[in-house]
Amino acid sequence: MKKKLCKGITALLTASLLMGGCAFDDQIPDLSDEEMKMVEEYAAHLLLKYDENYKAAVISAEEYEAERARLKRLAEVRAEIERMKAEEEAKKEEEKSKDGDGSSEGSESGTKQSGPVFTDIDDFFGIEGLNIDYTGFSVAKAYPDQTSANDWQGVVTATTGNSLLVFKYTISNTTSDDIYLDMVSRSPRFNFRVNDSFSKASMFTVLLNDLAGYRDSIPAGESREAVLIIEVTEAQALSVNKLTMIMRYGDERGEYSLLY
């Protein structure tokens, strides 16, 4: 559609330019390659000027299509978030009755719960061909801390008096084929038990690299970074000495020690 519209604009511009100098001529003279290029470039800029997704920058057709694909993935993630939020609220009530007296934060009690221990996140979720490895965490007031002018995925910001714990993961494709990872369809749930004293559920975000909502292709032999984020008080962020990730997938529950 874009290409047809662009060609249409080009044709109109060409005709209007020529009619001004050849009003009484039945034949439209050929434009030189350089003149046609100028007309096409002007038409392209005119089209992009009125495209709501366009930012003031010169982009190639490949870059334009890549941006459209990225925004489509973002829209899909946003659509799933509302469903996941409602589902999470329902499961919180159910898990409180299973796990203890309901004194927990984020659907996990403050004391350690029994459950199988996993060293491989990908094994727990039944993901083949990809390795998902925990690589560490950082304390921040906002994530990501740097964004480009055309980055529309938003920024997760800690509320006043709090900080973010950003847990980082590397998703590696160890095969010779591209693999599409769709975490959204698995409806994963993540909690983090801190110092065996309290627990927090990972935040819902629209970050494209949020592990809980990850939906993208991992090229063969390449890796991508993903994150999970929780919010804690500033004092709690400075005193982290033990971390456990609790994973839920369907009726399965597993634990993964991150720091001990």
Tab-separated table of C-alpha atoms in Angstrom:
chain	number	residue	atom	x	y	z
A	1	MET	CA	0.000	0.000	0.000
A	2	LYS	CA	2.820	2.373	0.944
A	3	LYS	CA	4.659	1.687	-2.307
A	4	LYS	CA	1.508	2.208	-4.399
A	5	LEU	CA	0.769	5.466	-2.599
A	6	CYS	CA	4.345	6.625	-3.062
A	7	LYS	CA	4.174	5.825	-6.801
A	8	GLY	CA	0.892	7.699	-7.017
A	9	ILE	CA	2.378	10.774	-5.393
A	10	THR	CA	5.389	10.540	-7.696
A	11	ALA	CA	3.131	10.433	-10.763
A	12	LEU	CA	1.082	13.406	-9.594
A	13	LEU	CA	4.177	15.442	-8.802
A	14	THR	CA	5.713	14.596	-12.176
A	15	ALA	CA	2.568	15.583	-14.045
A	16	SER	CA	2.180	18.844	-12.151
A	17	LEU	CA	5.785	19.806	-12.750
A	18	LEU	CA	5.549	19.121	-16.449
A	19	MET	CA	2.167	20.756	-17.037
A	20	GLY	CA	3.580	24.087	-15.865
A	21	GLY	CA	6.035	24.217	-18.777
A	22	CYS	CA	4.165	22.217	-21.444
A	23	ALA	CA	0.559	23.389	-21.218
A	24	PHE	CA	0.076	23.322	-25.000
A	25	ASP	CA	2.106	20.236	-25.765
A	26	ASP	CA	0.361	16.900	-26.356
A	27	GLN	CA	3.467	14.926	-25.458
A	28	ILE	CA	5.058	14.695	-21.992
A	29	PRO	CA	8.829	14.709	-22.448
A	30	ASP	CA	10.948	12.091	-20.667
A	31	LEU	CA	12.692	13.117	-17.487
A	32	SER	CA	16.338	12.405	-17.007
A	33	ASP	CA	17.338	9.783	-14.422
A	34	GLU	CA	18.541	12.554	-12.114
A	35	GLU	CA	15.244	14.488	-12.423
A	36	MET	CA	13.159	11.360	-11.810
A	37	LYS	CA	15.234	10.532	-8.743
A	38	MET	CA	14.600	14.015	-7.341
A	39	VAL	CA	10.848	13.643	-7.880
A	40	GLU	CA	10.784	10.179	-6.248
A	41	GLU	CA	12.786	11.371	-3.243
A	42	TYR	CA	10.431	14.305	-2.727
A	43	ALA	CA	7.408	11.981	-2.955
A	44	ALA	CA	8.915	9.608	-0.409
A	45	HIS	CA	9.566	12.426	2.040
A	46	LEU	CA	6.035	13.749	1.540
A	47	LEU	CA	4.583	10.316	2.267
A	48	LEU	CA	6.666	9.761	5.378
A	49	LYS	CA	5.861	13.230	6.665
A	50	TYR	CA	2.256	12.197	7.182
A	51	ASP	CA	2.945	8.689	8.444
A	52	GLU	CA	2.149	8.672	12.199
A	53	ASN	CA	4.922	6.145	12.843
A	54	TYR	CA	7.634	8.166	11.161
A	55	LYS	CA	10.267	10.065	13.105
A	56	ALA	CA	12.390	12.821	11.621
A	57	ALA	CA	15.124	10.691	10.141
A	58	VAL	CA	16.111	9.326	6.749
A	59	ILE	CA	15.423	5.582	6.718
A	60	SER	CA	15.707	2.912	4.071
A	61	ALA	CA	12.838	0.684	2.978
A	62	GLU	CA	14.391	-2.213	4.917
A	63	GLU	CA	14.654	-0.119	8.073
A	64	TYR	CA	11.078	1.069	7.647
A	65	GLU	CA	9.768	-2.512	7.367
A	66	ALA	CA	11.875	-3.607	10.342
A	67	GLU	CA	10.369	-0.810	12.418
A	68	ARG	CA	6.861	-1.829	11.409
A	69	ALA	CA	7.597	-5.435	12.421
A	70	ARG	CA	8.976	-4.272	15.775
A	71	LEU	CA	5.883	-2.186	16.455
A	72	LYS	CA	3.661	-5.119	15.537
A	73	ARG	CA	5.427	-7.273	18.142
A	74	LEU	CA	5.017	-4.479	20.682
A	75	ALA	CA	1.284	-4.279	19.975
A	76	GLU	CA	0.962	-8.033	20.434
A	77	VAL	CA	2.742	-7.872	23.769
A	78	ARG	CA	0.555	-5.001	24.939
A	79	ALA	CA	-2.579	-6.946	24.026
A	80	GLU	CA	-1.394	-9.918	26.065
A	81	ILE	CA	-0.463	-7.869	29.116
A	82	GLU	CA	-4.042	-7.042	30.075
A	83	ARG	CA	-5.014	-10.688	29.800
A	84	MET	CA	-2.009	-11.746	31.859
A	85	LYS	CA	-2.772	-9.167	34.561
A	86	ALA	CA	-6.300	-10.471	35.039
A	87	GLU	CA	-5.059	-14.049	35.050
A	88	GLU	CA	-2.327	-13.229	37.570
A	89	GLU	CA	-4.789	-11.673	40.014
A	90	ALA	CA	-6.936	-14.789	39.922
A	91	LYS	CA	-3.944	-17.064	40.462
A	92	LYS	CA	-2.647	-14.964	43.379
A	93	GLU	CA	-5.750	-15.765	45.372
A	94	GLU	CA	-5.468	-19.441	44.504
A	95	GLU	CA	-1.760	-19.639	45.376
A	96	LYS	CA	-2.175	-17.879	48.713
A	97	SER	CA	-4.423	-20.682	49.867
A	98	LYS	CA	-1.897	-23.263	48.653
A	99	ASP	CA	1.336	-21.671	49.893
A	100	GLY	CA	0.452	-20.448	53.350
A	101	ASP	CA	-1.355	-17.816	55.334
A	102	GLY	CA	-1.492	-15.181	52.595
A	103	SER	CA	1.105	-12.882	54.200
A	104	SER	CA	3.288	-12.924	51.099
A	105	GLU	CA	4.063	-10.151	48.643
A	106	GLY	CA	3.445	-11.068	45.015
A	107	SER	CA	1.811	-14.462	45.712
A	108	GLU	CA	4.837	-16.087	47.407
A	109	SER	CA	5.161	-16.321	51.187
A	110	GLY	CA	8.100	-14.688	52.894
A	111	THR	CA	9.500	-18.029	54.021
A	112	LYS	CA	10.997	-20.599	51.723
A	113	GLN	CA	8.513	-22.938	50.044
A	114	SER	CA	9.207	-26.500	49.005
A	115	GLY	CA	9.545	-27.174	45.302
A	116	PRO	CA	11.838	-28.764	42.737
A	117	VAL	CA	15.094	-26.915	42.071
A	118	PHE	CA	16.039	-26.291	38.447
A	119	THR	CA	19.361	-25.131	37.096
A	120	ASP	CA	18.038	-24.641	33.557
A	121	ILE	CA	15.217	-22.182	32.948
A	122	ASP	CA	14.687	-23.464	29.414
A	123	ASP	CA	14.274	-27.042	30.697
A	124	PHE	CA	11.570	-25.965	33.117
A	125	PHE	CA	9.539	-24.311	30.351
A	126	GLY	CA	10.185	-27.096	27.843
A	127	ILE	CA	12.081	-24.868	25.418
A	128	GLU	CA	14.225	-26.755	22.899
A	129	GLY	CA	17.239	-25.401	21.025
A	130	LEU	CA	17.611	-22.345	23.265
A	131	ASN	CA	19.578	-21.825	26.454
A	132	ILE	CA	18.251	-19.239	28.909
A	133	ASP	CA	20.974	-18.343	31.389
A	134	TYR	CA	20.824	-15.963	34.330
A	135	THR	CA	23.737	-13.512	34.144
A	136	GLY	CA	23.250	-11.258	37.174
A	137	PHE	CA	21.220	-8.363	38.497
A	138	SER	CA	21.596	-4.634	38.904
A	139	VAL	CA	19.971	-1.929	41.019
A	140	ALA	CA	18.500	1.007	39.120
A	141	LYS	CA	16.008	3.826	39.335
A	142	ALA	CA	14.895	3.258	35.750
A	143	TYR	CA	15.301	0.652	33.005
A	144	PRO	CA	16.550	0.988	30.368
A	145	ASP	CA	18.729	3.892	31.459
A	146	GLN	CA	19.352	4.986	27.880
A	147	THR	CA	16.895	5.058	24.983
A	148	SER	CA	17.079	6.272	21.409
A	149	ALA	CA	14.827	8.954	19.951
A	150	ASN	CA	12.778	6.345	18.074
A	151	ASP	CA	12.466	3.893	20.977
A	152	TRP	CA	8.783	3.672	21.836
A	153	GLN	CA	8.839	0.708	24.202
A	154	GLY	CA	8.834	2.976	27.252
A	155	VAL	CA	10.880	3.050	30.422
A	156	VAL	CA	10.169	1.286	33.715
A	157	THR	CA	10.700	3.777	36.554
A	158	ALA	CA	10.810	3.104	40.299
A	159	THR	CA	8.340	4.975	42.475
A	160	THR	CA	9.563	7.476	45.075
A	161	GLY	CA	11.660	5.840	47.791
A	162	ASN	CA	12.024	2.592	45.865
A	163	SER	CA	14.500	0.994	43.478
A	164	LEU	CA	14.348	-1.594	40.726
A	165	LEU	CA	16.113	-4.935	40.830
A	166	VAL	CA	16.772	-5.789	37.183
A	167	PHE	CA	17.472	-9.489	36.647
A	168	LYS	CA	19.328	-10.162	33.410
A	169	TYR	CA	19.280	-13.263	31.197
A	170	THR	CA	20.912	-14.345	27.976
A	171	ILE	CA	18.864	-16.317	25.444
A	172	SER	CA	21.237	-18.270	23.184
A	173	ASN	CA	20.354	-20.190	20.043
A	174	THR	CA	22.691	-23.186	19.934
A	175	THR	CA	21.291	-24.629	16.704
A	176	SER	CA	21.840	-23.949	13.005
A	177	ASP	CA	18.256	-22.728	12.525
A	178	ASP	CA	16.409	-19.605	13.624
A	179	ILE	CA	14.078	-20.324	16.563
A	180	TYR	CA	10.980	-18.333	17.425
A	181	LEU	CA	10.559	-17.965	21.188
A	182	ASP	CA	7.001	-17.296	22.312
A	183	MET	CA	6.953	-16.964	26.095
A	184	VAL	CA	3.567	-15.221	26.047
A	185	SER	CA	1.755	-18.378	24.956
A	186	ARG	CA	3.252	-20.225	27.939
A	187	SER	CA	1.801	-17.687	30.408
A	188	PRO	CA	4.882	-17.914	32.672
A	189	ARG	CA	4.887	-16.463	36.179
A	190	PHE	CA	7.998	-15.360	38.010
A	191	ASN	CA	8.538	-14.431	41.642
A	192	PHE	CA	11.750	-13.503	43.421
A	193	ARG	CA	12.392	-14.386	47.042
A	194	VAL	CA	14.870	-11.946	48.565
A	195	ASN	CA	16.990	-12.875	51.612
A	196	ASP	CA	14.375	-15.515	52.515
A	197	SER	CA	12.404	-12.663	54.099
A	198	PHE	CA	10.000	-11.443	51.413
A	199	SER	CA	8.937	-12.199	47.874
A	200	LYS	CA	7.953	-10.078	44.906
A	201	ALA	CA	6.281	-10.941	41.617
A	202	SER	CA	8.014	-9.678	38.482
A	203	MET	CA	6.487	-6.491	37.095
A	204	PHE	CA	4.310	-6.409	33.996
A	205	THR	CA	6.039	-4.233	31.406
A	206	VAL	CA	5.850	-3.463	27.681
A	207	LEU	CA	9.598	-3.934	27.274
A	208	LEU	CA	10.336	-5.977	24.170
A	209	ASN	CA	13.012	-7.875	26.101
A	210	ASP	CA	10.823	-8.704	29.099
A	211	LEU	CA	11.374	-12.453	29.540
A	212	ALA	CA	7.770	-13.077	30.631
A	213	GLY	CA	6.445	-11.463	27.456
A	214	TYR	CA	9.265	-12.344	25.064
A	215	ARG	CA	8.068	-13.031	21.530
A	216	ASP	CA	10.700	-12.856	18.823
A	217	SER	CA	12.983	-14.931	16.623
A	218	ILE	CA	16.506	-15.768	17.816
A	219	PRO	CA	18.823	-16.165	14.804
A	220	ALA	CA	20.952	-19.306	14.570
A	221	GLY	CA	24.110	-19.043	16.647
A	222	GLU	CA	23.138	-15.686	18.150
A	223	SER	CA	22.058	-14.440	21.572
A	224	ARG	CA	19.611	-11.890	22.924
A	225	GLU	CA	19.303	-10.237	26.331
A	226	ALA	CA	16.112	-10.455	28.383
A	227	VAL	CA	15.155	-9.058	31.779
A	228	LEU	CA	12.723	-9.456	34.654
A	229	ILE	CA	12.147	-6.576	37.067
A	230	ILE	CA	10.858	-6.195	40.619
A	231	GLU	CA	10.499	-3.072	42.755
A	232	VAL	CA	11.814	-2.960	46.331
A	233	THR	CA	12.601	-0.272	48.859
A	234	GLU	CA	15.963	1.487	48.630
A	235	ALA	CA	17.058	-0.139	51.909
A	236	GLN	CA	16.134	-3.618	50.635
A	237	ALA	CA	18.026	-3.015	47.386
A	238	LEU	CA	21.217	-2.296	49.340
A	239	SER	CA	21.015	-5.427	51.486
A	240	VAL	CA	20.477	-8.218	48.979
A	241	ASN	CA	22.518	-11.292	49.920
A	242	LYS	CA	20.316	-14.168	48.802
A	243	LEU	CA	18.026	-14.522	45.783
A	244	THR	CA	15.760	-17.275	44.550
A	245	MET	CA	13.639	-17.188	41.416
A	246	ILE	CA	10.327	-19.047	41.632
A	247	MET	CA	8.948	-20.149	38.281
A	248	ARG	CA	5.444	-21.309	37.484
A	249	TYR	CA	4.319	-22.902	34.249
A	250	GLY	CA	0.817	-24.327	34.240
A	251	ASP	CA	0.544	-26.423	37.402
A	252	GLU	CA	4.326	-26.817	37.700
A	253	ARG	CA	6.399	-24.902	40.224
A	254	GLY	CA	10.181	-24.742	40.355
A	255	GLU	CA	12.947	-22.775	42.022
A	256	TYR	CA	16.222	-21.473	40.686
A	257	SER	CA	18.855	-20.144	43.109
A	258	LEU	CA	20.365	-16.935	41.732
A	259	LEU	CA	22.432	-15.803	44.717
A	260	TYR	CA	23.239	-17.858	47.792
